[in-house]
Short mmCIF file of C-alpha atoms in Angstrom, two decimals:
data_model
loop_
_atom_site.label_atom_id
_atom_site.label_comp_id
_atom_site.label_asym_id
_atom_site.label_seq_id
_atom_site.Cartn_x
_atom_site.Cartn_y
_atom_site.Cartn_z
CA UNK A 1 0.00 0.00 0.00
CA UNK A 2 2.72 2.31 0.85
CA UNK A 3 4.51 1.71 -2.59
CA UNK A 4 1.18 2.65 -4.42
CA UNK A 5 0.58 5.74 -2.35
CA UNK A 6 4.39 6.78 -3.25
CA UNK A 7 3.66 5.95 -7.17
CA UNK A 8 0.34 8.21 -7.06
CA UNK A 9 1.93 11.32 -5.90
CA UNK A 10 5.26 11.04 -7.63
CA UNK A 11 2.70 11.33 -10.93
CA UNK A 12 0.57 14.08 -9.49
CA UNK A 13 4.03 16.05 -8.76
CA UNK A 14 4.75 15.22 -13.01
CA UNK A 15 1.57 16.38 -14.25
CA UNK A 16 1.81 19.74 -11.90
CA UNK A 17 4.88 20.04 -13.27
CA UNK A 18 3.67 19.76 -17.33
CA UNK A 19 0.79 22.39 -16.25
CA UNK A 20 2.93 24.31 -14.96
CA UNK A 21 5.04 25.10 -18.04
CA UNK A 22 2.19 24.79 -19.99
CA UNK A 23 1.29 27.66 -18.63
CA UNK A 24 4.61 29.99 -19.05
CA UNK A 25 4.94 32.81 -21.37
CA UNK A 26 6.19 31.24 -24.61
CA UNK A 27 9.61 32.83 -25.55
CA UNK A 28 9.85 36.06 -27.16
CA UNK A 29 12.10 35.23 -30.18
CA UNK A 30 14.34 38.74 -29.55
CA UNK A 31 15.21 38.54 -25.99
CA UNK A 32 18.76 37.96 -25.14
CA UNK A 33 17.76 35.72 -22.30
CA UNK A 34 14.86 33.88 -22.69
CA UNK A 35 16.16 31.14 -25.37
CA UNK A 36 15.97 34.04 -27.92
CA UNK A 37 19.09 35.66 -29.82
CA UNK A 38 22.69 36.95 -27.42
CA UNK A 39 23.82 39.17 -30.75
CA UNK A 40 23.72 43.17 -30.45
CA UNK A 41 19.93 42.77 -32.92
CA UNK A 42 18.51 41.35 -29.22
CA UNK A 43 16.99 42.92 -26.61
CA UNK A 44 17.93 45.08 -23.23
CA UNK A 45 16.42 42.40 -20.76
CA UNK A 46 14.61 39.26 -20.80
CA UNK A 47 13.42 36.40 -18.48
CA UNK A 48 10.87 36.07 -15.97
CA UNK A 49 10.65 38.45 -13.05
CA UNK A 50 10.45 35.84 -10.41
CA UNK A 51 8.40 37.29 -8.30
CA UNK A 52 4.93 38.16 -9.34
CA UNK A 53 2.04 35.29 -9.84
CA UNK A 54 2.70 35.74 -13.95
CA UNK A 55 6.06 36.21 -15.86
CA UNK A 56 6.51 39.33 -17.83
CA UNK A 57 8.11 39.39 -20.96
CA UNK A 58 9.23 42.13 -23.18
CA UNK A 59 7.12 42.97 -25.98
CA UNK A 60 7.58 40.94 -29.29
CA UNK A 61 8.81 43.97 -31.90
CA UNK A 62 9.12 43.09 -35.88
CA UNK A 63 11.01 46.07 -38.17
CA UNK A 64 9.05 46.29 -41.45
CA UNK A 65 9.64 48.17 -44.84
CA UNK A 66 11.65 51.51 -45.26
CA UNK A 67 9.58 53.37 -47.92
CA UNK A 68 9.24 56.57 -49.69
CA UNK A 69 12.93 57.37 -49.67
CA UNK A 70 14.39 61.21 -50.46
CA UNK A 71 17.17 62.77 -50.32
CA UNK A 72 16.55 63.78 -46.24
CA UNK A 73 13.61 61.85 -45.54
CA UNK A 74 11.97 58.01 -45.46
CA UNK A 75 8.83 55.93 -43.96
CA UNK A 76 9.43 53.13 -41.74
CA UNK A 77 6.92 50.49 -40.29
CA UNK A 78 7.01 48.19 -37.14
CA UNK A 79 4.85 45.82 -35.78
CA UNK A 80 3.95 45.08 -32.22
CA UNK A 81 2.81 41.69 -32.33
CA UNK A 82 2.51 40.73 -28.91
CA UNK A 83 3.10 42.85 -25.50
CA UNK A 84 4.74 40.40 -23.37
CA UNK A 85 2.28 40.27 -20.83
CA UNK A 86 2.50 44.19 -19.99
CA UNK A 87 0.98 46.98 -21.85
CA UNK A 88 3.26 48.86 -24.53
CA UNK A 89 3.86 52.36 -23.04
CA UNK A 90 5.59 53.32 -26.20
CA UNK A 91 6.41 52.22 -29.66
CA UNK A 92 8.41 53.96 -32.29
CA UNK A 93 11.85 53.66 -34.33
CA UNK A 94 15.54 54.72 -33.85
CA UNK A 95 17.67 55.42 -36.58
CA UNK A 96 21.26 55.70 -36.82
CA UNK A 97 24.18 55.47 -39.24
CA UNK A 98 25.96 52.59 -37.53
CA UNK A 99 24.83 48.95 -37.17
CA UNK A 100 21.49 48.16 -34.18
CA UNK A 101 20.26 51.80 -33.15
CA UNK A 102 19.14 52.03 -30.01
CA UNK A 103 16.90 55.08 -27.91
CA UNK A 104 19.72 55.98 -26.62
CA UNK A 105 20.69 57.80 -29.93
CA UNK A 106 17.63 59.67 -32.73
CA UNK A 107 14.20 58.06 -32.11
CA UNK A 108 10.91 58.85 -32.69
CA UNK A 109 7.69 57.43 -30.76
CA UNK A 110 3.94 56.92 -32.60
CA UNK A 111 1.91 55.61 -30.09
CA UNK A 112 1.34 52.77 -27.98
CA UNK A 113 -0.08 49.03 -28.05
CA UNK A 114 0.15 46.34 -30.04
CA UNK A 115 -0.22 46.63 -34.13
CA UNK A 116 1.50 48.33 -37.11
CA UNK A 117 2.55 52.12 -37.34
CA UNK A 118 4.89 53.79 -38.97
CA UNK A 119 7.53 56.74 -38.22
CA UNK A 120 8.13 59.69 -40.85
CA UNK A 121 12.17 60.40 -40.41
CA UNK A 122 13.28 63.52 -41.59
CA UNK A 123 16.54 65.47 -41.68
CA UNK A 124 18.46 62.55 -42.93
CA UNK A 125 21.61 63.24 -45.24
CA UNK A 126 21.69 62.77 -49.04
CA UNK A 127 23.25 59.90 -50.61
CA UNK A 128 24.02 58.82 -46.71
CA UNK A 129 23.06 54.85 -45.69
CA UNK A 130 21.58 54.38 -41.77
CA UNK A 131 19.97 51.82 -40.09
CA UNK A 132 16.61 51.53 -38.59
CA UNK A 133 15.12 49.51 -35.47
CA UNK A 134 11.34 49.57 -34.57
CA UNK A 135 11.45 49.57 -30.73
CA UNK A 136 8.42 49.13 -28.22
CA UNK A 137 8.66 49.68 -24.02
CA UNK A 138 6.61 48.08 -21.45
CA UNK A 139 6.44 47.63 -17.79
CA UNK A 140 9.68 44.96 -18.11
CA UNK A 141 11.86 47.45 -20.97
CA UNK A 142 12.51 48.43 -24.34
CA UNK A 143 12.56 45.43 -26.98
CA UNK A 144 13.64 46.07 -30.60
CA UNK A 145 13.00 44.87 -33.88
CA UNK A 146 15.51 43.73 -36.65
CA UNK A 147 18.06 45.73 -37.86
CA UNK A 148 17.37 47.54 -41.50
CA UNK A 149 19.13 49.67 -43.31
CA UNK A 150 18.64 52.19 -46.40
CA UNK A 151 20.33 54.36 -48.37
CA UNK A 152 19.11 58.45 -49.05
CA UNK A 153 18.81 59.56 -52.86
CA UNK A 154 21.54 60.82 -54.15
CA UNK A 155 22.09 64.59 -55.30
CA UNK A 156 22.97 63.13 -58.77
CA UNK A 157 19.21 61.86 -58.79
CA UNK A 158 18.03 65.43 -58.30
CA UNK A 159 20.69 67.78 -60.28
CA UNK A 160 21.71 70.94 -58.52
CA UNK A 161 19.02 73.35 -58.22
CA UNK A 162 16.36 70.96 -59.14
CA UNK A 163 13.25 70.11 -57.02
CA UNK A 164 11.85 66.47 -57.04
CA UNK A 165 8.39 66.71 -58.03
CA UNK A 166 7.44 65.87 -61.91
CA UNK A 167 4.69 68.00 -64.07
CA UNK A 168 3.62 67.45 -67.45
CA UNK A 169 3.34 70.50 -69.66
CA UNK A 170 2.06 68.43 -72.25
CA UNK A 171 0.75 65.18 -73.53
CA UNK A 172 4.02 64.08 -74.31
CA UNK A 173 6.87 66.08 -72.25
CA UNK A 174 7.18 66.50 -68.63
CA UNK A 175 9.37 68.86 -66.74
CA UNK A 176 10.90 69.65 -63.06
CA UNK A 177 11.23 73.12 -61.52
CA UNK A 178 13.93 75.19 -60.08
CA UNK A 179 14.73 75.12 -56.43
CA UNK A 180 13.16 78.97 -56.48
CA UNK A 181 12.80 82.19 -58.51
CA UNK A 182 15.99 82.86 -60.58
CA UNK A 183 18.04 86.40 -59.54
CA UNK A 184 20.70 88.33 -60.66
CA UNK A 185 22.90 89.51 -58.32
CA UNK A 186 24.50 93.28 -59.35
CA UNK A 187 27.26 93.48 -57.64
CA UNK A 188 28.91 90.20 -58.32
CA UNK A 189 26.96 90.05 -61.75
CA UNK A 190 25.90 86.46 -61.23
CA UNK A 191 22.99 84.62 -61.91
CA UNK A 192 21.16 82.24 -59.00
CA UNK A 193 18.07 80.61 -57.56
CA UNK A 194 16.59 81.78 -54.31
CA UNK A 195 17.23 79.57 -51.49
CA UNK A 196 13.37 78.84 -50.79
CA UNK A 197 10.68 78.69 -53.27
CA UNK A 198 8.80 81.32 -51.35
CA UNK A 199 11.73 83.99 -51.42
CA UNK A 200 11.40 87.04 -53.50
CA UNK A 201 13.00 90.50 -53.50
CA UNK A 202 9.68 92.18 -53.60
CA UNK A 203 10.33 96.40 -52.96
CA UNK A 204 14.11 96.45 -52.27
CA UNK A 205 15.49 99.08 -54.71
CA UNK A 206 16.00 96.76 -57.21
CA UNK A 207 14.77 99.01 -60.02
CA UNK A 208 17.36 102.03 -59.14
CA UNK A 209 20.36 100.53 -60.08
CA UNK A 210 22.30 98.48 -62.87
CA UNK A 211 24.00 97.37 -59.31
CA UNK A 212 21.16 96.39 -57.99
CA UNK A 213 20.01 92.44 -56.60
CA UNK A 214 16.89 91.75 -59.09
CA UNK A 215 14.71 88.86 -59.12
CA UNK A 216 11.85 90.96 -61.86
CA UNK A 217 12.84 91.08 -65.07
CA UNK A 218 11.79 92.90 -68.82
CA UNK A 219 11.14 89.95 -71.35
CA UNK A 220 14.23 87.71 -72.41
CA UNK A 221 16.91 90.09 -70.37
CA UNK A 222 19.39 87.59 -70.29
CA UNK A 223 22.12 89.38 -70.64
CA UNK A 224 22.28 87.80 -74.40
CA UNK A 225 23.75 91.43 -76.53
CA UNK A 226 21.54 89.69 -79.76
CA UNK A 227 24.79 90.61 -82.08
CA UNK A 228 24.34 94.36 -81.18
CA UNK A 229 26.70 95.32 -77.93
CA UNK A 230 24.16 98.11 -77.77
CA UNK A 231 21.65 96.47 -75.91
CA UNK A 232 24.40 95.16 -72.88
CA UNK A 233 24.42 97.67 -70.82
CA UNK A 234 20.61 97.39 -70.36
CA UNK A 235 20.58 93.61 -70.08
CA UNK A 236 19.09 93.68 -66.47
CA UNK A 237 17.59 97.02 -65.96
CA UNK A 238 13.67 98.83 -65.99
CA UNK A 239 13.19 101.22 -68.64
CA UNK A 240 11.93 101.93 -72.01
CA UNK A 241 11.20 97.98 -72.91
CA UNK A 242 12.00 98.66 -76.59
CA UNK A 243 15.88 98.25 -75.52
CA UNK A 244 15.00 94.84 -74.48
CA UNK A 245 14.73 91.20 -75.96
CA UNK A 246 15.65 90.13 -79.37
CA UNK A 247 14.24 92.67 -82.24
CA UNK A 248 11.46 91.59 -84.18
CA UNK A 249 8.20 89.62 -83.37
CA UNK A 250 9.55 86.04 -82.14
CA UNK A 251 9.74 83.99 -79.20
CA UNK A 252 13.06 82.98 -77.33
CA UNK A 253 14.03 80.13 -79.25
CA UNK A 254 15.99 79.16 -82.75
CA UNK A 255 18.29 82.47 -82.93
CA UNK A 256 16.99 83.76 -80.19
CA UNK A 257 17.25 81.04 -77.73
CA UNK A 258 19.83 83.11 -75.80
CA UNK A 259 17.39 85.42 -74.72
CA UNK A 260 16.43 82.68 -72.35
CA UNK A 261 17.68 83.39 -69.15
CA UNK A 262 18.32 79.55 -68.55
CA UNK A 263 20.09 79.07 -72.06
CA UNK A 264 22.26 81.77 -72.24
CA UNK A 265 23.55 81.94 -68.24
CA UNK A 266 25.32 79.88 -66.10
CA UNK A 267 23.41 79.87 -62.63
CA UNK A 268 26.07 79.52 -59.59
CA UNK A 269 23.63 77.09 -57.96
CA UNK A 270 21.81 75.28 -60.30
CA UNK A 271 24.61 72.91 -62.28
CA UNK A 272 26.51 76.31 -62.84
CA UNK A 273 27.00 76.38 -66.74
CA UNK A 274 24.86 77.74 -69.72
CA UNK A 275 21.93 75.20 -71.89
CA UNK A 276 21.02 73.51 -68.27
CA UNK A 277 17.32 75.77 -68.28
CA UNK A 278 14.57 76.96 -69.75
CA UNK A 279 11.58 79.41 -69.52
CA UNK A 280 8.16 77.49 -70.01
CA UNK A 281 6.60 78.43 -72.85
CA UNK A 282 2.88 79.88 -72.54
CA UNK A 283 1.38 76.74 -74.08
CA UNK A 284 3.09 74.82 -71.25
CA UNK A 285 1.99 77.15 -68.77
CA UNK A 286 -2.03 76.06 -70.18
CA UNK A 287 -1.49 73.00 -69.98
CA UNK A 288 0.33 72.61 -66.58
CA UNK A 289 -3.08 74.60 -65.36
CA UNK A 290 -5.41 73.34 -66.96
CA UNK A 291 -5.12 70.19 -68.84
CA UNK A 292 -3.03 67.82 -67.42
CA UNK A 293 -4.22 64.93 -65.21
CA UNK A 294 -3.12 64.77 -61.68
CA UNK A 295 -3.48 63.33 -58.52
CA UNK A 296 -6.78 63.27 -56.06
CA UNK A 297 -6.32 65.61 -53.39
CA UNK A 298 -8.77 65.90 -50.41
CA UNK A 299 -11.29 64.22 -52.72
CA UNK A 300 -10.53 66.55 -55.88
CA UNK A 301 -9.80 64.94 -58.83
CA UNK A 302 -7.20 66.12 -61.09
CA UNK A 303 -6.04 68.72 -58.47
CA UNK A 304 -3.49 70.47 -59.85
CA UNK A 305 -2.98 74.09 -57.83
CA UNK A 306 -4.47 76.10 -54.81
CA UNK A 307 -3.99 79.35 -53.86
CA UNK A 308 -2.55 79.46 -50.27
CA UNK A 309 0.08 81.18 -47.92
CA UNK A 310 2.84 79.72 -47.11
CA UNK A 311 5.49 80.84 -44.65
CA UNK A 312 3.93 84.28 -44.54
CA UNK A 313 4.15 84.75 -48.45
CA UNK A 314 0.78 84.64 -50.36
CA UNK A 315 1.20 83.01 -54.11
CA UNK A 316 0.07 79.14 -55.43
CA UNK A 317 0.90 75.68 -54.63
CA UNK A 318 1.22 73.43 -57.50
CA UNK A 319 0.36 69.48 -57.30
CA UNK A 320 2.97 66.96 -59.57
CA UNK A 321 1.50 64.78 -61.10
CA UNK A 322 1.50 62.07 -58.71
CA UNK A 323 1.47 63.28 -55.04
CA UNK A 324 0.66 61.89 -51.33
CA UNK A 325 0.13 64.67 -48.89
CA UNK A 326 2.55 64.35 -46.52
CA UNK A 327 0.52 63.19 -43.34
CA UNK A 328 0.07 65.12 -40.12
CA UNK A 329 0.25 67.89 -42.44
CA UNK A 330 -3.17 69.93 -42.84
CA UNK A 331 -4.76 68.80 -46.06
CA UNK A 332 -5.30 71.95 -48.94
CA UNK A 333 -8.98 73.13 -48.32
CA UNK A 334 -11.39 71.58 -51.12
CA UNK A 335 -13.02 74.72 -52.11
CA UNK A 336 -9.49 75.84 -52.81
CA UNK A 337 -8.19 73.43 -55.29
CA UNK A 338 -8.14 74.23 -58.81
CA UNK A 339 -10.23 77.28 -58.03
CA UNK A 340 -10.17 79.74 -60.61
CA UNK A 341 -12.08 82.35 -58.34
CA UNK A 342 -12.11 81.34 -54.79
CA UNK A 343 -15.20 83.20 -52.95
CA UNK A 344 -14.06 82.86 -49.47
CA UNK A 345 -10.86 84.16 -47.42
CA UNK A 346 -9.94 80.90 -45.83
CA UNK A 347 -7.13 80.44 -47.41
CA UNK A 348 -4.32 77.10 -46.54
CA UNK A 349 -1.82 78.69 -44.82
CA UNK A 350 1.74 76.34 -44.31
CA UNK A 351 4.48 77.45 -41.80
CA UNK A 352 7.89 76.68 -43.19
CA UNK A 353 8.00 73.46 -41.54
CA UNK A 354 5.26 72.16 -43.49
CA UNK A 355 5.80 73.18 -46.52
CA UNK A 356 9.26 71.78 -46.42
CA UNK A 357 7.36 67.96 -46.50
CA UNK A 358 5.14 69.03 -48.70
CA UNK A 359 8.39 70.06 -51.18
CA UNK A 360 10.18 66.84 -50.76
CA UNK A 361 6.84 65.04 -51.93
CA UNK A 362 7.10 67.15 -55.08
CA UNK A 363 4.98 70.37 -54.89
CA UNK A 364 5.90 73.76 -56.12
CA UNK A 365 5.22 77.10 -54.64
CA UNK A 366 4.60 80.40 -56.59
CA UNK A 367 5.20 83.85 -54.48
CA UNK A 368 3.52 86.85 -55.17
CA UNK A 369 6.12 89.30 -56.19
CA UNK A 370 4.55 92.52 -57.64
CA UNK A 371 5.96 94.18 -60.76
CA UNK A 372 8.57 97.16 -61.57
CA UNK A 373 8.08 99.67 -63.73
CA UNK A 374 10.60 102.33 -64.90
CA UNK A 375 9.42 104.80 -62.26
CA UNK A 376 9.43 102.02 -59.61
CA UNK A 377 8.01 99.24 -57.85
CA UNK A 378 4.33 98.96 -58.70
CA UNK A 379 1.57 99.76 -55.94
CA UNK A 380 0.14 96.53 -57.03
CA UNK A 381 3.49 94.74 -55.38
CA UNK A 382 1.89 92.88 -53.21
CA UNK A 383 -1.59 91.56 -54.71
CA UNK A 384 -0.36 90.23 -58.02
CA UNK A 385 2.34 87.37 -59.01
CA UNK A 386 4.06 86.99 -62.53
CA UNK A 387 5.93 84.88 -64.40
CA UNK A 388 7.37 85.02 -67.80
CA UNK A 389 6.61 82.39 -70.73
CA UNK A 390 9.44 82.08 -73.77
CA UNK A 391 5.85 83.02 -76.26
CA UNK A 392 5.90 86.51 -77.50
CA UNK A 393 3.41 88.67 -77.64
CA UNK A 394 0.80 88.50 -80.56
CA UNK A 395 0.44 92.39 -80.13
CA UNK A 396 3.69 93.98 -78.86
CA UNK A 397 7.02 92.34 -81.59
CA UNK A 398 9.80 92.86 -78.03
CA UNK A 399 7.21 91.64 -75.35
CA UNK A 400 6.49 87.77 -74.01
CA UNK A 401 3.48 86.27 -72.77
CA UNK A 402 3.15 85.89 -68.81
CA UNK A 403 1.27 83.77 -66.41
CA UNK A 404 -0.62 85.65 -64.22
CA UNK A 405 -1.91 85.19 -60.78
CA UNK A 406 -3.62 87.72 -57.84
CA UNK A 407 -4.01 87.46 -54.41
CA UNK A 408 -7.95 86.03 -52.95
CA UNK A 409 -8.92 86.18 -56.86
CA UNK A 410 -8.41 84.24 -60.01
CA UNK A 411 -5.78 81.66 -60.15
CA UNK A 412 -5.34 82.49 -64.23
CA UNK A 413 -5.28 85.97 -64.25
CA UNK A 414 -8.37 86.81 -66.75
CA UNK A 415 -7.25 83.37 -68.56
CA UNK A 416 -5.49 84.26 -71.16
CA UNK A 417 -1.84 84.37 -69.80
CA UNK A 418 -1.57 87.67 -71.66
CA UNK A 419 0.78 90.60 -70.11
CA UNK A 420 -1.40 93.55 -69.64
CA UNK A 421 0.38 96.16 -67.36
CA UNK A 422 2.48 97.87 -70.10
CA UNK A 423 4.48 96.61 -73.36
CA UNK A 424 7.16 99.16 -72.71
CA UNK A 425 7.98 98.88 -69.07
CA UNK A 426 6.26 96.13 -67.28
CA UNK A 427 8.44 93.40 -65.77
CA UNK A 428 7.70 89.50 -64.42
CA UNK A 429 9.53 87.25 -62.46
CA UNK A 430 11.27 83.74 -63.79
CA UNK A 431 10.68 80.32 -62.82
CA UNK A 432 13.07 77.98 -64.83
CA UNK A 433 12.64 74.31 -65.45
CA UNK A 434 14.26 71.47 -66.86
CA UNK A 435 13.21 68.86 -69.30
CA UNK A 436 12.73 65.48 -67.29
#
């Protein structure tokens, strides 16, 4: 009898024993100490706590993809797929541009729990390769993900000066804009872009002097002396606009294709030799405007520009032709996309912050910048924005063709793209694009 007795509880003790690890936390895969990996892709801590009725675990933490890669900027996803027996207090990725980043270093959080998210990460160098680690906390520490790495685009993908958002001008060619409006600098005599797409010059003198910093220009001023040295001295100054542009009724190509600010000059910061840009011509203008198909934006189809302020400067945002809005990021008000005369003063207004997202995914931003005449900067400075087209003039043989915009009114100034402020004396701002 005593044998017996022994037998029974030696196989009650067993079977206690099989519950009992039948009911353990299974092993999270990327702890260090819990049958998981010991290399530096592991986690901080692992193993039970000993001392509470149920073992806690560190969360279970996969890396994903690494999408929508620019030049300073890229997507990542993680996945929280279980929380170790302890609610995730946090979840986000580090980044880093050596091997298994950790929060010690550049992280960003998005929110708790279990299930997939993703982390914009911005300010990253061009051309530059970094790793990335989704991470997640709970009540026993931080547990990371695999270790992932990507490579930034390269300047060569985006040549100096260009921005990275595509636009077709027509059925058959599409074209990339400058970094910002092109200006000619007096007292060095050099030709650049302005460092932000919403910079302009705007009232500063820059009709008093040969000398003087100008970013508003008479028709096809390159500096181009069209065979008579006559017309150099007056390359970039306001006055009688019959010194100005090639003679006769053309537009700025064939012979003439010098008169093209972008042909003829070599801009210091955008590739910095002659033939690398061009002026739109007014066709391409139309057709950027009005024609072409585009994205869906905010539930408007084709949408393809709003007016809006951004960074304190009013003028119009331009959609590529394929664009994501950049999220967290207020989406362009619907009443205000492809409006051609908006009836209301709420207006999309961007802070410099995020407009710079909304450049890298590939929209363009017009300023305002008024108009010079020969006696001076116009009173209308500040309400109306244009830019020159390479098209002459049907009705004036030494004017162009300019697209025209104004402030709380028309996006196509009277829709015809037609320069109406004086074939003499009037002056536009330049845009420049190249052929993609």
């Amino acid at each position: 009898m005593k044998t017996i007795r022994t037998s029974v509880s030696a196989i009650m003790l067993a079977v206690a024993l099989l519950f009992a690890a039948g009911c353990t936390k299974p092993n999270n895969e990327n702890n260090d100490n819990n049958g998981g990996s010991s290399t530096p892709g592991g986690n901080d801590n692992g193993g039970g706590s000993g001392t509470g009725t149920e073992t806690l675990f560190l969360p279970s933490i996969q890396t994903l993809s690494v999408m929508d890669i620019t030049i300073s900027s890229a997507i990542c996803e993680g996945l929280v797929d279980d929380d170790g027996g302890s609610p995730v207090t946090e979840r986000g990725i580090c980044w880093s541009t050596s091997s298994f980043p950790t929060i010690n270093g550049s992280h960003s959080a998005n929110g708790n729990g279990t299930g997939t998210f993703s982390v914009t990460i911005n300010g990253l160098s061009e051309g530059t390769t970094y790793h990335v680690r989704a991470y997640a906390v709970n009540a026993k520490g931080t547990a990371y993900g695999g270790d992932v790495s990507f490579t930034t685009t390269a300047s060569s993908t985006y040549p100096n000066g260009v921005l990275p958002g595509i636009f077709s001008v027509s059925y058959s060619q599409k074209i990339r804009f400058s970094q910002g409006n092109l200006q000619y600098m007096g007292r060095g005599e050099y030709w650049r872009f302005a460092d932000h797409q919403w910079e302009h010059l705007g009232d500063n003198g820059q009709a008093s002097s040969n000398y003087a910093n100008r970013d508003l220009f008479s028709w096809g001023t390159s500096g181009w002396d069209c065979g008579n040295t006559y017309y150099k001295p007056y390359e970039h100054a306001v006055s009688d606009g019959s010194l100005f542009g090639p003679p006769g009724k053309t537009d700025l190509v064939y012979q003439y294709a010098n008169s093209d600010w972008g042909v003829y000059n070599a801009i210091v910061n955008g590739g910095n030799r002659p033939n690398l840009w061009r002026t739109p011509t007014e066709r391409e203008w139309v057709y950027l405007f009005k024609s072409r198909s585009a994205s869906t934006v905010n539930g408007v189809t084709n949408a393809r520009y709003t007016i809006a302020i951004v960074n304190n400067v009013f003028g119009m945002i331009v959609f590529p032709d394929v664009y994501t809005h950049p999220s967290g990021v207020a989406l362009p008000k619907k009443q205000n996309i492809n409006a051609t005369d908006p009836t209301t003063n709420d207006f999309n207004t961007y802070n410099g912050s995020d407009w710079l997202q909304m450049e890298e995914a590939g929209c363009v931003f017009l300023p305002i910048t008024g108009f010079l005449v020969s006696s001076g900067y116009s009173p209308y400075g500040e309400k109306y924005g244009y830019y020159w087209t390479s098209t002459c003039s049907p009705n004036y043989e030494d004017k162009g063709l300019c697209f025209g915009f104004e402030d709380r009114r028309a996006a196509v100034h009277g829709g015809t793209f037609y320069f109406e402020h004086g074939a003499k004396n009037g002056t536009c701002a330049v845009r420049l694009v190249q052929d993609y």
